[in-house]
Structure formats: C-alpha cells, structure tokens
Amino acid sequence: MIIDILRAFIVGGIICSVGQLLIDYTKLTPARILTGFVVAGVILSAVGIYAPLVEFAGAGATVPLTGFGHTLAEGIRKTIEDDGFLGIFTGGMTAAAGGITAALLFGLIASALFPQKDK
C-alpha cells in the first residue's frame, strides 16, 4: 500500500510540475495549459501510453486533468465498441458524468457557503 501511495505521489507530482513549469516559463494562459492537459490525456490514451501509466500510478494519473482526458477517450472507445458511430458523441460524457456532476455540485455548495466579495 505504501508503494502505491508513493507511485501516485511521484507521478502526480511530475504531472503537476510540468504544469508549473509551463506557467513559469511560457506565456501560455492557465486556461490553455489546462486544456492542453486534457487534450494530452486524450492523445496519450489514443496511442496506448496513458492506460499503463494509470495501472502503475493509480490516482496519481487519474486525478490530474490528463486523467480526465483519459476518461473521456476510454469512454468513447468503449461506447464505440458497444453502440458504433453514435458512441463518438455519447461515450465521453457517459464515462465522465460522475466527475462532472461532482464538480458542479461542489462548486454550487462552495458558492453558497462562500459568497463573492468585491475587491
């Protein structure tokens, strides 16, 4: 169990370090960096690199935004196998529905508990 935690910490830390380096040394906006991470997760899943990383690192690879891209890609792949062409449009959202719902719900709760203040 300690080894699993260490793997997750190291891989997740490397992914976050790449993001920090992009923020510090490029003129990319945070929104572009975040979008790039999601797209990178999709591309790495499509070429078969990200799934072994998820097996190795667990939450260290699934929690960052690259993991969201991986979830979308895997959902589309599985739904295409089951439903054919229609899976392109439905698979990603079906696979990521739980995470999207949680993000919206917790965002709503946070906005209700901590109202916006003028600066």
PDB file of C-alpha atoms in Angstrom:
ATOM      1  CA  MET A   1       0.000   0.000   0.000  1.00  0.00           C
ATOM      2  CA  ILE A   2       2.841   2.415   0.796  1.00  0.00           C
ATOM      3  CA  ILE A   3       4.390   1.689  -2.612  1.00  0.00           C
ATOM      4  CA  ASP A   4       1.067   2.515  -4.322  1.00  0.00           C
ATOM      5  CA  ILE A   5       0.859   5.818  -2.466  1.00  0.00           C
ATOM      6  CA  LEU A   6       4.462   6.623  -3.359  1.00  0.00           C
ATOM      7  CA  ARG A   7       3.851   5.841  -7.053  1.00  0.00           C
ATOM      8  CA  ALA A   8       0.744   8.048  -7.087  1.00  0.00           C
ATOM      9  CA  PHE A   9       2.602  10.880  -5.356  1.00  0.00           C
ATOM     10  CA  ILE A  10       5.571  10.740  -7.728  1.00  0.00           C
ATOM     11  CA  VAL A  11       3.573  10.508 -10.970  1.00  0.00           C
ATOM     12  CA  GLY A  12       1.019  13.114  -9.870  1.00  0.00           C
ATOM     13  CA  GLY A  13       3.873  15.355  -8.735  1.00  0.00           C
ATOM     14  CA  ILE A  14       5.606  15.062 -12.099  1.00  0.00           C
ATOM     15  CA  ILE A  15       2.395  15.959 -13.949  1.00  0.00           C
ATOM     16  CA  CYS A  16       1.838  18.968 -11.675  1.00  0.00           C
ATOM     17  CA  SER A  17       5.488  20.002 -12.034  1.00  0.00           C
ATOM     18  CA  VAL A  18       5.116  20.056 -15.811  1.00  0.00           C
ATOM     19  CA  GLY A  19       2.125  22.369 -15.376  1.00  0.00           C
ATOM     20  CA  GLN A  20       4.075  24.644 -13.044  1.00  0.00           C
ATOM     21  CA  LEU A  21       6.983  24.798 -15.494  1.00  0.00           C
ATOM     22  CA  LEU A  22       4.581  25.754 -18.282  1.00  0.00           C
ATOM     23  CA  ILE A  23       3.141  28.524 -16.103  1.00  0.00           C
ATOM     24  CA  ASP A  24       6.590  29.817 -15.089  1.00  0.00           C
ATOM     25  CA  TYR A  25       8.471  29.618 -18.384  1.00  0.00           C
ATOM     26  CA  THR A  26       5.894  30.135 -21.139  1.00  0.00           C
ATOM     27  CA  LYS A  27       3.390  32.810 -21.972  1.00  0.00           C
ATOM     28  CA  LEU A  28       0.558  30.270 -22.041  1.00  0.00           C
ATOM     29  CA  THR A  29      -2.500  31.208 -20.020  1.00  0.00           C
ATOM     30  CA  PRO A  30      -3.652  28.813 -17.299  1.00  0.00           C
ATOM     31  CA  ALA A  31      -6.773  28.033 -19.341  1.00  0.00           C
ATOM     32  CA  ARG A  32      -4.658  26.945 -22.313  1.00  0.00           C
ATOM     33  CA  ILE A  33      -2.433  24.839 -20.094  1.00  0.00           C
ATOM     34  CA  LEU A  34      -5.438  23.107 -18.503  1.00  0.00           C
ATOM     35  CA  THR A  35      -6.990  22.470 -21.912  1.00  0.00           C
ATOM     36  CA  GLY A  36      -3.647  21.173 -23.145  1.00  0.00           C
ATOM     37  CA  PHE A  37      -3.512  18.686 -20.283  1.00  0.00           C
ATOM     38  CA  VAL A  38      -6.958  17.318 -21.161  1.00  0.00           C
ATOM     39  CA  VAL A  39      -6.017  17.025 -24.842  1.00  0.00           C
ATOM     40  CA  ALA A  40      -2.699  15.394 -23.896  1.00  0.00           C
ATOM     41  CA  GLY A  41      -4.615  12.818 -21.846  1.00  0.00           C
ATOM     42  CA  VAL A  42      -6.823  12.018 -24.845  1.00  0.00           C
ATOM     43  CA  ILE A  43      -3.849  11.728 -27.215  1.00  0.00           C
ATOM     44  CA  LEU A  44      -1.777   9.627 -24.810  1.00  0.00           C
ATOM     45  CA  SER A  45      -4.779   7.326 -24.331  1.00  0.00           C
ATOM     46  CA  ALA A  46      -5.320   7.036 -28.072  1.00  0.00           C
ATOM     47  CA  VAL A  47      -1.740   5.880 -28.654  1.00  0.00           C
ATOM     48  CA  GLY A  48      -1.873   3.474 -25.704  1.00  0.00           C
ATOM     49  CA  ILE A  49       0.553   5.231 -23.353  1.00  0.00           C
ATOM     50  CA  TYR A  50      -1.761   6.527 -20.636  1.00  0.00           C
ATOM     51  CA  ALA A  51      -3.516   3.258 -19.672  1.00  0.00           C
ATOM     52  CA  PRO A  52      -0.267   1.624 -18.438  1.00  0.00           C
ATOM     53  CA  LEU A  53       0.510   4.817 -16.532  1.00  0.00           C
ATOM     54  CA  VAL A  54      -2.899   4.592 -14.819  1.00  0.00           C
ATOM     55  CA  GLU A  55      -2.194   0.944 -13.936  1.00  0.00           C
ATOM     56  CA  PHE A  56       1.171   1.949 -12.464  1.00  0.00           C
ATOM     57  CA  ALA A  57       0.245   5.162 -10.623  1.00  0.00           C
ATOM     58  CA  GLY A  58      -3.487   4.851  -9.893  1.00  0.00           C
ATOM     59  CA  ALA A  59      -4.855   8.147  -8.584  1.00  0.00           C
ATOM     60  CA  GLY A  60      -1.574   9.890  -9.402  1.00  0.00           C
ATOM     61  CA  ALA A  61      -2.533   9.548 -13.063  1.00  0.00           C
ATOM     62  CA  THR A  62      -6.335   9.669 -12.892  1.00  0.00           C
ATOM     63  CA  VAL A  63      -6.833  12.734 -10.692  1.00  0.00           C
ATOM     64  CA  PRO A  64      -4.936  15.363 -12.759  1.00  0.00           C
ATOM     65  CA  LEU A  65      -6.581  16.793 -15.870  1.00  0.00           C
ATOM     66  CA  THR A  66      -4.712  14.349 -18.072  1.00  0.00           C
ATOM     67  CA  GLY A  67      -6.741  11.666 -16.295  1.00  0.00           C
ATOM     68  CA  PHE A  68      -9.950  13.458 -17.303  1.00  0.00           C
ATOM     69  CA  GLY A  69      -8.822  13.312 -20.931  1.00  0.00           C
ATOM     70  CA  HIS A  70      -8.031   9.619 -20.475  1.00  0.00           C
ATOM     71  CA  THR A  71     -11.504   9.012 -19.029  1.00  0.00           C
ATOM     72  CA  LEU A  72     -13.119  10.757 -21.999  1.00  0.00           C
ATOM     73  CA  ALA A  73     -11.061   8.764 -24.507  1.00  0.00           C
ATOM     74  CA  GLU A  74     -11.714   5.425 -22.809  1.00  0.00           C
ATOM     75  CA  GLY A  75     -15.434   6.159 -22.557  1.00  0.00           C
ATOM     76  CA  ILE A  76     -15.607   6.946 -26.258  1.00  0.00           C
ATOM     77  CA  ARG A  77     -13.607   3.834 -27.159  1.00  0.00           C
ATOM     78  CA  LYS A  78     -15.845   1.540 -25.107  1.00  0.00           C
ATOM     79  CA  THR A  79     -19.092   3.096 -26.327  1.00  0.00           C
ATOM     80  CA  ILE A  80     -17.985   2.859 -29.961  1.00  0.00           C
ATOM     81  CA  GLU A  81     -17.423  -0.870 -29.413  1.00  0.00           C
ATOM     82  CA  ASP A  82     -20.944  -1.233 -27.977  1.00  0.00           C
ATOM     83  CA  ASP A  83     -23.025   1.305 -29.927  1.00  0.00           C
ATOM     84  CA  GLY A  84     -20.971   2.053 -33.034  1.00  0.00           C
ATOM     85  CA  PHE A  85     -20.639   5.535 -34.508  1.00  0.00           C
ATOM     86  CA  LEU A  86     -23.061   7.097 -32.011  1.00  0.00           C
ATOM     87  CA  GLY A  87     -20.522   6.314 -29.261  1.00  0.00           C
ATOM     88  CA  ILE A  88     -18.348   9.166 -30.529  1.00  0.00           C
ATOM     89  CA  PHE A  89     -20.947  11.630 -29.276  1.00  0.00           C
ATOM     90  CA  THR A  90     -22.130   9.888 -26.107  1.00  0.00           C
ATOM     91  CA  GLY A  91     -19.197   7.889 -24.729  1.00  0.00           C
ATOM     92  CA  GLY A  92     -17.097  10.665 -23.246  1.00  0.00           C
ATOM     93  CA  MET A  93     -19.898  12.295 -21.311  1.00  0.00           C
ATOM     94  CA  THR A  94     -21.249   8.975 -20.103  1.00  0.00           C
ATOM     95  CA  ALA A  95     -17.831   7.968 -18.761  1.00  0.00           C
ATOM     96  CA  ALA A  96     -17.141  11.329 -17.119  1.00  0.00           C
ATOM     97  CA  ALA A  97     -20.673  12.075 -15.871  1.00  0.00           C
ATOM     98  CA  GLY A  98     -19.894  11.284 -12.231  1.00  0.00           C
ATOM     99  CA  GLY A  99     -16.865  13.572 -12.110  1.00  0.00           C
ATOM    100  CA  ILE A 100     -18.634  16.381 -13.941  1.00  0.00           C
ATOM    101  CA  THR A 101     -21.650  16.128 -11.647  1.00  0.00           C
ATOM    102  CA  ALA A 102     -19.437  16.161  -8.539  1.00  0.00           C
ATOM    103  CA  ALA A 103     -17.531  19.229  -9.789  1.00  0.00           C
ATOM    104  CA  LEU A 104     -20.768  21.110 -10.461  1.00  0.00           C
ATOM    105  CA  LEU A 105     -22.340  20.103  -7.156  1.00  0.00           C
ATOM    106  CA  PHE A 106     -19.287  21.002  -5.054  1.00  0.00           C
ATOM    107  CA  GLY A 107     -18.904  24.259  -6.983  1.00  0.00           C
ATOM    108  CA  LEU A 108     -22.514  25.124  -6.181  1.00  0.00           C
ATOM    109  CA  ILE A 109     -22.026  24.284  -2.499  1.00  0.00           C
ATOM    110  CA  ALA A 110     -18.815  26.346  -2.321  1.00  0.00           C
ATOM    111  CA  SER A 111     -20.504  29.333  -3.978  1.00  0.00           C
ATOM    112  CA  ALA A 112     -23.378  29.135  -1.499  1.00  0.00           C
ATOM    113  CA  LEU A 113     -21.088  28.865   1.542  1.00  0.00           C
ATOM    114  CA  PHE A 114     -18.533  31.462   0.412  1.00  0.00           C
ATOM    115  CA  PRO A 115     -20.298  34.296  -1.398  1.00  0.00           C
ATOM    116  CA  GLN A 116     -18.384  36.537  -3.816  1.00  0.00           C
ATOM    117  CA  LYS A 117     -16.887  39.668  -2.296  1.00  0.00           C
ATOM    118  CA  ASP A 118     -15.879  42.807  -4.143  1.00  0.00           C
ATOM    119  CA  LYS A 119     -12.183  43.621  -4.061  1.00  0.00           C
TER     120      LYS A 119
END
